[in-house]
Short mmCIF file of C-alpha atoms in Angstrom, two decimals:
data_model
loop_
_atom_site.label_atom_id
_atom_site.label_comp_id
_atom_site.label_asym_id
_atom_site.label_seq_id
_atom_site.Cartn_x
_atom_site.Cartn_y
_atom_site.Cartn_z
CA UNK A 249 40.96 54.11 6.01
CA UNK A 250 41.88 56.06 2.90
CA UNK A 251 40.26 54.91 -0.35
CA UNK A 252 42.61 55.01 -3.40
CA UNK A 253 40.54 55.16 -6.58
CA UNK A 254 42.54 54.02 -9.62
CA UNK A 255 39.98 55.71 -11.89
CA UNK A 256 38.55 58.56 -9.82
CA UNK A 257 37.02 60.51 -12.67
CA UNK A 258 35.63 57.61 -14.67
CA UNK A 259 31.91 57.53 -15.26
CA UNK A 260 31.87 54.85 -17.88
CA UNK A 261 32.84 51.97 -15.54
CA UNK A 262 31.78 49.18 -17.93
CA UNK A 263 34.48 50.17 -20.44
CA UNK A 264 37.42 49.68 -18.02
CA UNK A 265 39.35 46.72 -19.31
CA UNK A 266 41.75 44.32 -17.58
CA UNK A 267 44.72 46.00 -19.26
CA UNK A 268 43.63 49.33 -17.77
CA UNK A 269 43.47 47.87 -14.30
CA UNK A 270 46.91 46.17 -14.63
CA UNK A 271 48.52 49.34 -15.91
CA UNK A 272 47.02 51.35 -12.99
CA UNK A 273 48.56 48.87 -10.55
CA UNK A 274 51.97 49.32 -12.09
CA UNK A 275 52.30 46.63 -14.75
CA UNK A 276 54.43 48.39 -17.41
CA UNK A 277 53.34 46.27 -20.36
CA UNK A 278 49.92 44.66 -19.66
CA UNK A 279 49.70 43.00 -23.07
CA UNK A 280 53.02 41.22 -22.62
CA UNK A 281 52.06 40.41 -19.01
CA UNK A 282 48.83 38.74 -20.13
CA UNK A 283 50.66 36.41 -22.46
CA UNK A 284 51.91 34.57 -19.34
CA UNK A 285 55.00 33.31 -21.14
CA UNK A 286 57.86 34.64 -19.02
CA UNK A 287 59.02 31.15 -17.96
CA UNK A 288 61.98 30.54 -15.61
CA UNK A 289 65.13 29.71 -17.46
CA UNK A 290 68.30 27.84 -16.46
CA UNK A 291 70.92 30.17 -15.03
CA UNK A 292 74.57 29.86 -16.13
CA UNK A 293 76.88 31.91 -13.97
CA UNK A 294 80.07 31.13 -12.07
CA UNK A 295 78.66 30.79 -8.54
CA UNK A 296 75.64 28.76 -9.69
CA UNK A 297 77.89 26.39 -11.66
CA UNK A 298 80.25 25.90 -8.65
CA UNK A 299 77.24 25.22 -6.35
CA UNK A 300 75.89 22.67 -8.89
CA UNK A 301 79.33 21.04 -9.06
CA UNK A 302 79.44 20.74 -5.24
CA UNK A 303 75.89 19.31 -5.15
CA UNK A 304 76.61 16.81 -7.93
CA UNK A 305 79.87 15.67 -6.30
CA UNK A 306 78.04 14.85 -3.09
CA UNK A 307 75.27 13.01 -4.96
CA UNK A 308 77.69 10.87 -6.94
CA UNK A 309 81.02 10.61 -5.12
CA UNK A 310 80.54 11.29 -1.38
CA UNK A 311 79.37 8.38 0.74
CA UNK A 312 77.55 10.49 3.30
CA UNK A 313 73.97 11.72 3.49
CA UNK A 314 72.88 15.07 2.12
CA UNK A 315 71.03 17.10 4.89
CA UNK A 316 68.20 19.47 4.20
CA UNK A 317 67.07 22.14 6.63
CA UNK A 318 63.27 22.25 6.65
CA UNK A 319 61.58 25.63 6.65
CA UNK A 320 59.63 27.64 9.21
CA UNK A 321 56.73 28.39 6.84
CA UNK A 322 55.05 27.13 3.67
CA UNK A 323 57.79 28.48 1.36
CA UNK A 324 60.44 26.73 3.38
CA UNK A 325 58.47 23.42 3.32
CA UNK A 326 57.92 23.72 -0.35
CA UNK A 327 61.60 24.50 -1.04
CA UNK A 328 62.95 21.52 0.97
CA UNK A 329 60.19 19.28 -0.39
CA UNK A 330 61.01 20.20 -3.98
CA UNK A 331 64.79 19.60 -3.41
CA UNK A 332 64.40 16.24 -1.72
CA UNK A 333 61.87 14.95 -4.24
CA UNK A 334 64.10 15.84 -7.22
CA UNK A 335 67.26 14.47 -5.62
CA UNK A 336 65.54 11.17 -4.79
CA UNK A 337 64.22 10.75 -8.31
CA UNK A 338 67.46 11.61 -10.07
CA UNK A 339 69.80 9.96 -7.54
CA UNK A 340 67.63 7.25 -5.95
CA UNK A 341 70.47 5.62 -4.13
CA UNK A 342 71.56 8.82 -2.43
CA UNK A 343 70.67 8.99 1.25
CA UNK A 344 68.95 12.15 2.36
CA UNK A 345 67.99 13.39 5.76
CA UNK A 346 66.29 16.47 7.05
CA UNK A 347 66.06 18.61 10.16
CA UNK A 348 62.92 20.42 11.27
CA UNK A 349 62.59 23.29 13.66
CA UNK A 350 61.07 21.96 16.91
CA UNK A 351 61.41 24.11 20.01
CA UNK A 352 61.97 27.23 17.86
CA UNK A 353 59.34 26.70 15.12
CA UNK A 354 59.62 30.20 13.67
CA UNK A 355 63.42 30.42 13.65
CA UNK A 356 64.89 31.01 10.23
CA UNK A 357 67.79 28.91 9.06
CA UNK A 358 70.70 28.40 11.43
CA UNK A 359 69.49 30.94 13.96
CA UNK A 360 67.89 27.99 15.66
CA UNK A 361 70.27 26.90 18.44
CA UNK A 362 68.71 23.45 18.59
CA UNK A 363 69.42 22.89 14.89
CA UNK A 364 72.97 24.04 15.32
CA UNK A 365 73.52 21.55 18.20
CA UNK A 366 72.20 18.69 16.07
CA UNK A 367 74.46 19.60 13.16
CA UNK A 368 77.55 19.91 15.35
CA UNK A 369 76.93 16.34 16.60
CA UNK A 370 76.70 14.91 13.12
CA UNK A 371 79.47 13.81 10.73
CA UNK A 372 80.02 16.76 8.35
CA UNK A 373 78.58 16.37 4.89
CA UNK A 374 76.59 18.62 2.55
CA UNK A 375 73.89 20.86 4.10
CA UNK A 376 71.25 22.33 1.83
CA UNK A 377 69.51 25.45 3.30
CA UNK A 378 66.63 26.64 1.12
CA UNK A 379 64.63 29.78 1.91
CA UNK A 380 67.06 30.91 4.65
CA UNK A 381 70.63 31.19 5.72
CA UNK A 382 72.05 34.27 3.94
CA UNK A 383 72.51 36.25 7.16
CA UNK A 384 73.67 33.38 9.40
CA UNK A 385 77.32 34.39 9.07
CA UNK A 386 78.47 33.21 12.45
CA UNK A 387 76.76 29.84 12.20
CA UNK A 388 77.89 29.28 8.64
CA UNK A 389 81.55 29.92 9.53
CA UNK A 390 81.27 27.59 12.57
CA UNK A 391 79.94 24.72 10.41
CA UNK A 392 82.45 25.28 7.60
CA UNK A 393 85.23 25.14 10.20
CA UNK A 394 83.87 21.77 11.39
CA UNK A 395 84.07 20.41 7.81
CA UNK A 396 80.58 20.96 6.47
CA UNK A 397 79.84 21.95 2.86
CA UNK A 398 76.84 24.27 2.52
CA UNK A 399 74.59 25.44 -0.26
CA UNK A 400 72.13 28.26 0.58
CA UNK A 401 69.18 28.91 -1.79
CA UNK A 402 67.54 32.04 -0.48
CA UNK A 403 65.52 35.07 -1.40
CA UNK A 404 65.85 37.17 1.79
CA UNK A 405 67.97 40.29 1.59
CA UNK A 406 71.10 39.48 3.67
CA UNK A 407 72.37 41.88 6.24
CA UNK A 408 75.64 42.24 4.29
CA UNK A 409 75.91 42.83 0.61
CA UNK A 410 78.71 40.25 0.40
CA UNK A 411 77.65 37.67 2.97
CA UNK A 412 79.91 34.86 4.22
CA UNK A 413 80.14 32.00 1.69
CA UNK A 414 79.81 34.53 -1.13
CA UNK A 415 83.12 33.15 -2.47
CA UNK A 416 84.11 29.98 -0.67
CA UNK A 417 84.86 26.60 -2.20
CA UNK A 418 83.21 24.87 0.77
CA UNK A 419 79.84 26.44 0.07
CA UNK A 420 77.87 28.97 -1.85
CA UNK A 421 74.93 31.34 -1.33
CA UNK A 422 72.52 31.56 -4.32
CA UNK A 423 70.38 34.52 -3.48
CA UNK A 424 67.96 36.28 -5.79
CA UNK A 425 68.37 39.54 -4.00
CA UNK A 426 72.19 39.86 -4.48
CA UNK A 427 72.95 37.72 -7.53
CA UNK A 428 72.88 39.95 -10.64
CA UNK A 429 72.24 36.88 -12.81
CA UNK A 430 68.80 36.45 -11.22
CA UNK A 431 66.59 39.18 -12.62
CA UNK A 432 63.57 38.31 -10.57
CA UNK A 433 63.95 40.14 -7.27
CA UNK A 434 60.52 38.94 -6.21
CA UNK A 435 61.33 35.24 -6.31
CA UNK A 436 60.23 33.02 -3.45
CA UNK A 437 62.63 30.61 -1.74
CA UNK A 438 61.10 27.70 -3.59
CA UNK A 439 61.61 29.53 -6.91
CA UNK A 440 65.31 30.06 -6.14
CA UNK A 441 65.44 26.33 -5.38
CA UNK A 442 63.76 25.69 -8.71
CA UNK A 443 66.35 27.86 -10.48
CA UNK A 444 69.03 25.66 -9.02
CA UNK A 445 67.56 22.43 -10.27
CA UNK A 446 66.55 23.61 -13.78
CA UNK A 447 70.12 24.81 -14.21
CA UNK A 448 71.28 21.18 -14.21
CA UNK A 449 70.80 19.03 -17.29
CA UNK A 450 70.33 16.01 -15.03
CA UNK A 451 67.42 17.49 -13.00
CA UNK A 452 65.69 19.95 -15.27
CA UNK A 453 62.98 17.65 -16.58
CA UNK A 454 62.07 16.18 -13.14
CA UNK A 455 62.13 19.66 -11.59
CA UNK A 456 59.28 20.74 -13.79
CA UNK A 457 56.97 18.20 -12.12
CA UNK A 458 57.00 20.38 -8.99
CA UNK A 459 56.25 23.79 -10.28
CA UNK A 460 52.83 23.78 -8.62
CA UNK A 461 54.73 23.79 -5.30
CA UNK A 462 56.73 26.81 -6.52
CA UNK A 463 53.47 28.56 -7.44
CA UNK A 464 52.04 27.83 -4.00
CA UNK A 465 55.14 29.34 -2.38
CA UNK A 466 54.80 32.56 -4.39
CA UNK A 467 51.31 32.99 -3.04
CA UNK A 468 52.04 31.91 0.52
CA UNK A 469 55.07 34.20 0.89
CA UNK A 470 53.24 37.22 -0.60
CA UNK A 471 55.67 37.61 -3.48
CA UNK A 472 54.78 40.21 -6.08
CA UNK A 473 52.24 39.04 -8.65
CA UNK A 474 52.96 42.17 -10.72
CA UNK A 475 56.22 40.34 -11.72
CA UNK A 476 55.80 38.67 -15.15
CA UNK A 477 57.63 35.53 -14.19
CA UNK A 478 55.69 35.01 -10.93
CA UNK A 479 52.37 35.61 -12.78
CA UNK A 480 53.39 33.11 -15.48
CA UNK A 481 54.22 30.43 -12.91
CA UNK A 482 50.96 30.87 -11.02
CA UNK A 483 48.79 31.14 -14.19
CA UNK A 484 50.31 28.11 -15.94
CA UNK A 485 51.24 25.79 -13.13
CA UNK A 486 49.34 26.40 -9.88
CA UNK A 487 46.68 23.85 -10.89
CA UNK A 488 49.16 21.40 -12.51
CA UNK A 489 49.29 19.19 -9.46
CA UNK A 490 49.04 15.75 -11.06
CA UNK A 491 52.83 15.13 -11.05
CA UNK A 492 53.61 16.69 -7.70
CA UNK A 493 52.90 13.53 -5.72
CA UNK A 494 51.18 13.72 -2.32
CA UNK A 495 51.24 17.48 -2.32
CA UNK A 496 48.77 17.61 -5.22
CA UNK A 497 46.56 14.89 -3.73
CA UNK A 498 46.53 16.66 -0.36
CA UNK A 499 45.63 19.96 -1.96
CA UNK A 500 42.69 18.33 -3.81
CA UNK A 501 41.48 16.67 -0.63
CA UNK A 502 41.42 20.04 1.11
CA UNK A 503 39.75 21.93 -1.77
CA UNK A 504 37.31 19.18 -2.54
CA UNK A 505 35.23 20.74 -5.45
CA UNK A 506 36.63 24.18 -5.24
CA UNK A 507 38.82 25.48 -8.12
CA UNK A 508 42.62 25.67 -7.59
CA UNK A 509 42.96 29.42 -7.48
CA UNK A 510 45.01 31.58 -5.03
CA UNK A 511 42.09 32.68 -2.86
CA UNK A 512 41.10 29.09 -2.13
CA UNK A 513 44.59 28.16 -1.14
CA UNK A 514 44.93 31.14 1.17
CA UNK A 515 41.61 31.12 3.00
CA UNK A 516 40.92 27.77 4.64
CA UNK A 517 43.25 26.08 2.18
CA UNK A 518 46.53 24.27 2.32
CA UNK A 519 48.60 27.41 3.11
CA UNK A 520 47.08 28.39 6.53
CA UNK A 521 46.80 24.69 7.47
CA UNK A 522 50.53 24.11 6.87
CA UNK A 523 51.54 27.31 8.62
CA UNK A 524 49.48 26.37 11.65
CA UNK A 525 51.28 23.05 11.73
CA UNK A 526 54.67 24.69 11.60
CA UNK A 527 53.71 27.01 14.45
CA UNK A 528 51.97 24.76 16.96
CA UNK A 529 52.46 21.19 15.71
CA UNK A 530 54.42 18.67 17.60
CA UNK A 531 57.66 17.40 16.10
CA UNK A 532 55.86 14.12 15.31
CA UNK A 533 53.00 16.04 13.53
CA UNK A 534 55.38 18.19 11.58
CA UNK A 535 57.45 15.08 10.64
CA UNK A 536 54.33 13.35 9.31
CA UNK A 537 53.38 16.33 7.23
CA UNK A 538 56.77 16.84 5.77
CA UNK A 539 57.23 13.10 5.10
CA UNK A 540 53.96 13.20 3.09
CA UNK A 541 55.49 15.95 0.90
CA UNK A 542 58.52 13.78 0.01
CA UNK A 543 56.51 10.54 -0.38
CA UNK A 544 57.77 8.94 2.84
CA UNK A 545 54.29 8.83 4.46
CA UNK A 546 51.26 8.16 2.37
CA UNK A 547 48.40 8.12 4.91
CA UNK A 548 46.99 11.41 3.66
CA UNK A 549 43.80 11.09 5.65
CA UNK A 550 45.94 11.10 8.79
CA UNK A 551 47.94 14.07 7.47
CA UNK A 552 44.71 16.02 6.82
CA UNK A 553 43.58 15.32 10.43
CA UNK A 554 46.93 16.65 11.66
CA UNK A 555 46.59 19.82 9.60
CA UNK A 556 42.99 20.46 10.85
CA UNK A 557 43.95 19.64 14.41
CA UNK A 558 46.84 22.16 14.31
CA UNK A 559 44.49 24.91 12.90
CA UNK A 560 42.11 24.32 15.84
CA UNK A 561 44.99 24.28 18.35
CA UNK A 562 46.41 27.49 16.93
CA UNK A 563 43.08 29.28 17.21
CA UNK A 564 42.50 28.08 20.83
CA UNK A 565 46.06 29.09 21.84
CA UNK A 566 45.80 32.56 20.26
CA UNK A 567 42.43 33.10 21.98
CA UNK A 568 43.97 32.10 25.28
CA UNK A 569 46.74 34.59 25.01
CA UNK A 570 44.41 37.41 23.95
CA UNK A 571 41.64 36.65 26.42
CA UNK A 572 43.88 35.91 29.45
CA UNK A 573 45.37 39.43 29.24
CA UNK A 574 48.87 38.16 28.40
CA UNK A 575 49.37 41.03 25.88
CA UNK A 576 50.59 44.25 27.46
CA UNK A 577 50.75 47.50 25.49
CA UNK A 578 54.14 49.30 25.67
CA UNK A 579 53.53 52.02 23.05
CA UNK A 580 50.34 52.82 21.15
CA UNK A 581 50.30 55.76 18.77
CA UNK A 582 51.46 55.71 15.18
CA UNK A 583 52.01 52.00 15.57
CA UNK A 584 51.43 49.47 18.33
CA UNK A 585 54.22 47.89 20.31
CA UNK A 586 53.05 45.28 22.69
CA UNK A 587 54.58 42.39 24.61
CA UNK A 588 53.41 38.87 25.30
CA UNK A 589 54.11 37.63 28.80
CA UNK A 590 55.35 34.27 27.46
CA UNK A 591 57.46 32.94 24.61
CA UNK A 592 55.10 31.82 21.85
CA UNK A 593 55.44 30.99 18.17
CA UNK A 594 52.13 32.78 17.51
CA UNK A 595 53.41 36.40 17.68
CA UNK A 596 53.14 36.74 13.89
CA UNK A 597 49.70 35.09 13.74
CA UNK A 598 48.29 37.33 16.56
CA UNK A 599 50.06 40.44 15.22
CA UNK A 600 48.29 39.89 11.93
CA UNK A 601 44.90 39.79 13.75
CA UNK A 602 45.80 43.00 15.59
CA UNK A 603 46.84 44.68 12.34
CA UNK A 604 43.48 43.80 10.83
CA UNK A 605 41.75 45.33 13.86
CA UNK A 606 43.79 48.49 14.31
CA UNK A 607 44.93 48.97 10.67
CA UNK A 608 48.44 50.15 11.61
CA UNK A 609 51.89 48.52 12.07
CA UNK A 610 51.98 46.03 14.94
CA UNK A 611 55.15 44.97 16.84
CA UNK A 612 54.27 42.00 19.02
CA UNK A 613 57.29 40.96 21.04
CA UNK A 614 58.49 39.16 24.13
CA UNK A 615 61.44 39.52 26.48
CA UNK A 616 64.23 37.01 25.93
CA UNK A 617 66.98 37.51 28.49
CA UNK A 618 68.61 40.88 27.58
CA UNK A 619 66.79 41.07 24.20
CA UNK A 620 63.31 41.82 23.04
CA UNK A 621 62.27 39.96 19.89
CA UNK A 622 59.18 38.90 18.02
CA UNK A 623 57.07 39.68 14.97
CA UNK A 624 56.03 42.71 12.96
CA UNK A 625 52.99 42.93 10.74
CA UNK A 626 52.23 46.08 8.87
CA UNK A 627 49.75 47.33 6.24
CA UNK A 628 52.48 49.67 4.90
CA UNK A 629 56.12 48.96 4.04
CA UNK A 630 57.89 48.88 7.46
CA UNK A 631 60.93 46.63 7.44
CA UNK A 632 63.06 49.19 5.63
CA UNK A 633 61.79 51.83 8.06
CA UNK A 634 62.90 49.95 11.16
CA UNK A 635 66.12 48.82 9.49
CA UNK A 636 67.19 52.49 9.41
CA UNK A 637 67.09 52.65 13.22
CA UNK A 638 70.42 51.87 14.88
CA UNK A 639 68.74 50.55 17.99
CA UNK A 640 67.45 47.41 16.33
CA UNK A 641 69.77 44.40 16.28
CA UNK A 642 68.06 43.05 13.16
CA UNK A 643 64.93 43.04 11.06
CA UNK A 644 64.58 39.91 8.91
CA UNK A 645 61.90 39.04 6.46
CA UNK A 646 59.65 40.99 4.12
CA UNK A 647 58.40 44.56 4.11
CA UNK A 648 55.08 43.93 5.83
CA UNK A 649 55.86 40.67 7.69
CA UNK A 650 59.17 40.06 9.45
CA UNK A 651 60.92 39.31 12.64
CA UNK A 652 62.65 41.92 14.72
CA UNK A 653 64.99 42.22 17.71
CA UNK A 654 66.48 44.94 19.93
CA UNK A 655 68.29 45.03 23.27
CA UNK A 656 66.02 45.57 26.31
CA UNK A 657 68.28 48.47 27.40
CA UNK A 658 67.42 50.29 24.13
CA UNK A 659 63.62 50.09 24.49
CA UNK A 660 63.16 53.79 25.29
CA UNK A 661 65.21 54.70 22.31
CA UNK A 662 63.16 52.40 20.14
CA UNK A 663 59.91 53.95 21.39
CA UNK A 664 61.30 57.48 20.73
CA UNK A 665 62.20 56.37 17.20
CA UNK A 666 58.75 55.00 16.56
CA UNK A 667 57.15 58.12 17.95
CA UNK A 668 59.11 60.28 15.52
CA UNK A 669 58.09 58.33 12.45
CA UNK A 670 55.78 59.68 9.79
CA UNK A 671 53.70 56.67 8.78
CA UNK A 672 51.39 56.90 5.79
CA UNK A 673 47.74 56.11 6.31
CA UNK A 674 46.83 52.53 5.16
CA UNK A 675 44.57 52.56 2.20
CA UNK A 676 42.35 50.26 0.28
CA UNK A 677 42.64 50.35 -3.49
CA UNK A 678 39.47 50.24 -5.59
CA UNK A 679 38.90 50.49 -9.31
CA UNK A 680 36.36 53.31 -9.03
CA UNK A 681 33.06 54.33 -7.48
CA UNK A 682 29.99 52.46 -8.63
CA UNK A 683 26.56 53.98 -8.81
CA UNK A 684 24.23 51.53 -7.09
CA UNK A 685 21.35 52.70 -9.28
CA UNK A 686 22.98 51.21 -12.30
CA UNK A 687 24.89 48.36 -10.68
CA UNK A 688 25.06 45.05 -12.60
CA UNK A 689 27.24 41.97 -12.88
CA UNK A 690 28.90 42.94 -16.20
CA UNK A 691 31.57 45.01 -14.54
CA UNK A 692 32.39 42.13 -12.17
CA UNK A 693 32.46 39.53 -14.97
CA UNK A 694 35.04 41.58 -16.87
CA UNK A 695 37.73 40.48 -14.35
CA UNK A 696 36.51 37.00 -13.55
CA UNK A 697 38.60 35.33 -16.24
CA UNK A 698 41.78 36.11 -14.31
CA UNK A 699 40.74 34.49 -11.03
CA UNK A 700 43.78 32.21 -11.43
CA UNK A 701 46.23 35.13 -10.65
CA UNK A 702 44.44 37.48 -8.34
CA UNK A 703 46.73 37.34 -5.29
CA UNK A 704 49.09 39.40 -3.11
CA UNK A 705 49.78 42.86 -4.67
CA UNK A 706 47.59 41.91 -7.68
CA UNK A 707 44.26 41.72 -5.79
CA UNK A 708 40.89 40.90 -7.31
CA UNK A 709 39.43 44.28 -8.30
CA UNK A 710 37.37 46.04 -5.70
CA UNK A 711 34.77 48.77 -6.22
CA UNK A 712 33.39 51.44 -3.94
CA UNK A 713 29.66 51.38 -3.60
CA UNK A 714 28.25 54.54 -2.12
CA UNK A 715 24.78 55.16 -0.63
CA UNK A 716 23.57 51.60 -0.58
CA UNK A 717 19.92 51.53 0.28
CA UNK A 718 18.52 48.28 1.52
CA UNK A 719 15.78 47.42 3.99
CA UNK A 720 16.34 45.72 7.27
CA UNK A 721 14.39 42.68 6.14
CA UNK A 722 16.75 42.32 3.13
CA UNK A 723 19.64 41.45 5.44
CA UNK A 724 20.04 37.76 6.35
CA UNK A 725 22.00 36.25 9.21
CA UNK A 726 24.00 33.16 8.29
CA UNK A 727 25.45 30.40 10.42
CA UNK A 728 25.96 31.40 14.08
CA UNK A 729 24.89 34.99 13.50
CA UNK A 730 28.33 36.50 12.89
CA UNK A 731 27.88 36.47 9.11
CA UNK A 732 25.31 38.60 7.24
CA UNK A 733 24.40 38.81 3.58
CA UNK A 734 22.19 40.79 1.21
CA UNK A 735 21.61 40.93 -2.56
CA UNK A 736 22.06 43.91 -4.81
CA UNK A 737 21.98 43.90 -8.67
CA UNK A 738 22.13 40.12 -8.81
CA UNK A 739 25.23 40.06 -6.57
CA UNK A 740 25.38 38.46 -3.13
CA UNK A 741 27.29 40.63 -0.61
CA UNK A 742 28.62 38.77 2.46
CA UNK A 743 30.25 40.16 5.63
CA UNK A 744 32.06 37.67 7.85
CA UNK A 745 32.93 38.12 11.54
CA UNK A 746 30.37 40.80 12.31
CA UNK A 747 30.25 42.11 15.80
CA UNK A 748 27.11 41.66 17.89
#
């Protein structure tokens, strides 16, 4: 792996300040950034106003339920949870219902055929689709023709610059990637949902009680923390969980005495637990978890058991797929293309493990009739690379984590395309080299005050230590022997998941 030193010629490490680090990462104005005062503001533009008018009409005049489409990840769950909580508090007599992905747990939006069948069998009303829907043109048109009204609150780049519903009185797509009025192009789905509700006088005050859920979504969906607004939200509101209902209580139960900072949410925290439940939970388990987010199920001890049970089930299922030889390599050179012999919602989870092992883009797919589809995980930007290839049917998601699909008949062409790519070597970014002879904690303490925002593309600063000299007896095995640690300059160094 290539090491990228932000300050390669620096010898006076102790004088590197936080502003220097931020500027080296690409923050244009670190002083302004560190004020953490770029707060989300109400948005007043034609399409937003029309969407609000449609939502308000259904809340106050239409005697039919509002339906919410639950998400396929933490961002989607947060988005729907925020919307349903706010609607219930402002319009307590309005009936709301939700639909969760069951047999297709990783399907985005209306691409889930089971969801579409459910909707077609319901009396048309208003359907809210947060964190998805912008590219579901065929399904949107079908539902509109049946009499549905639809509001999409999304942050994924649609396949068309002017998607269906872009100008339709029966529904609207509010999308941060294509709406010029939304300046933050690194917004999460939950943040777009938050924009919607703070743009209404009736809901703005209540919406602010749920910003900790927005902050969680920014971390979980790997949105840029170099963005002033995202950093402001996480810095000011991630730990403001007191008014967010069961979500805040559940987070505290999971963290116990640990501080509410991004690293503790991402590693063993509420984010991987909820993602595991989405992937491998039964419909009953997912329903209980989502009901807890909207205050409809308050046995949080039971919810915590469900989350932990799903984490364990996900681990066992992934190990089974890997150890039983169900993954077959199709192409392995500049990237790895492999297929799983069965349809599983764990392609993204396993692909992430393979990416960590091989440190290159991973396409983990499975055959589905005449198509091949699955998940891509990459240490370098890769969605835009594959999207340039005409042999792919679609690539949906983010640059380093997304779903993909191509026709089975085009597989050789896909492989030839992959083989012709020039893929940059993955790299790890460090502040600078440290001389172990003069190593002390001061250089680490300089950055500790910002533990509340180190996440995603704003990682906690790393340093490269060369020529570490320690004795064998200075190394301690911890736990079951797969973790080791040693001390240097008053710092404890720990390595997890060591090989035998």
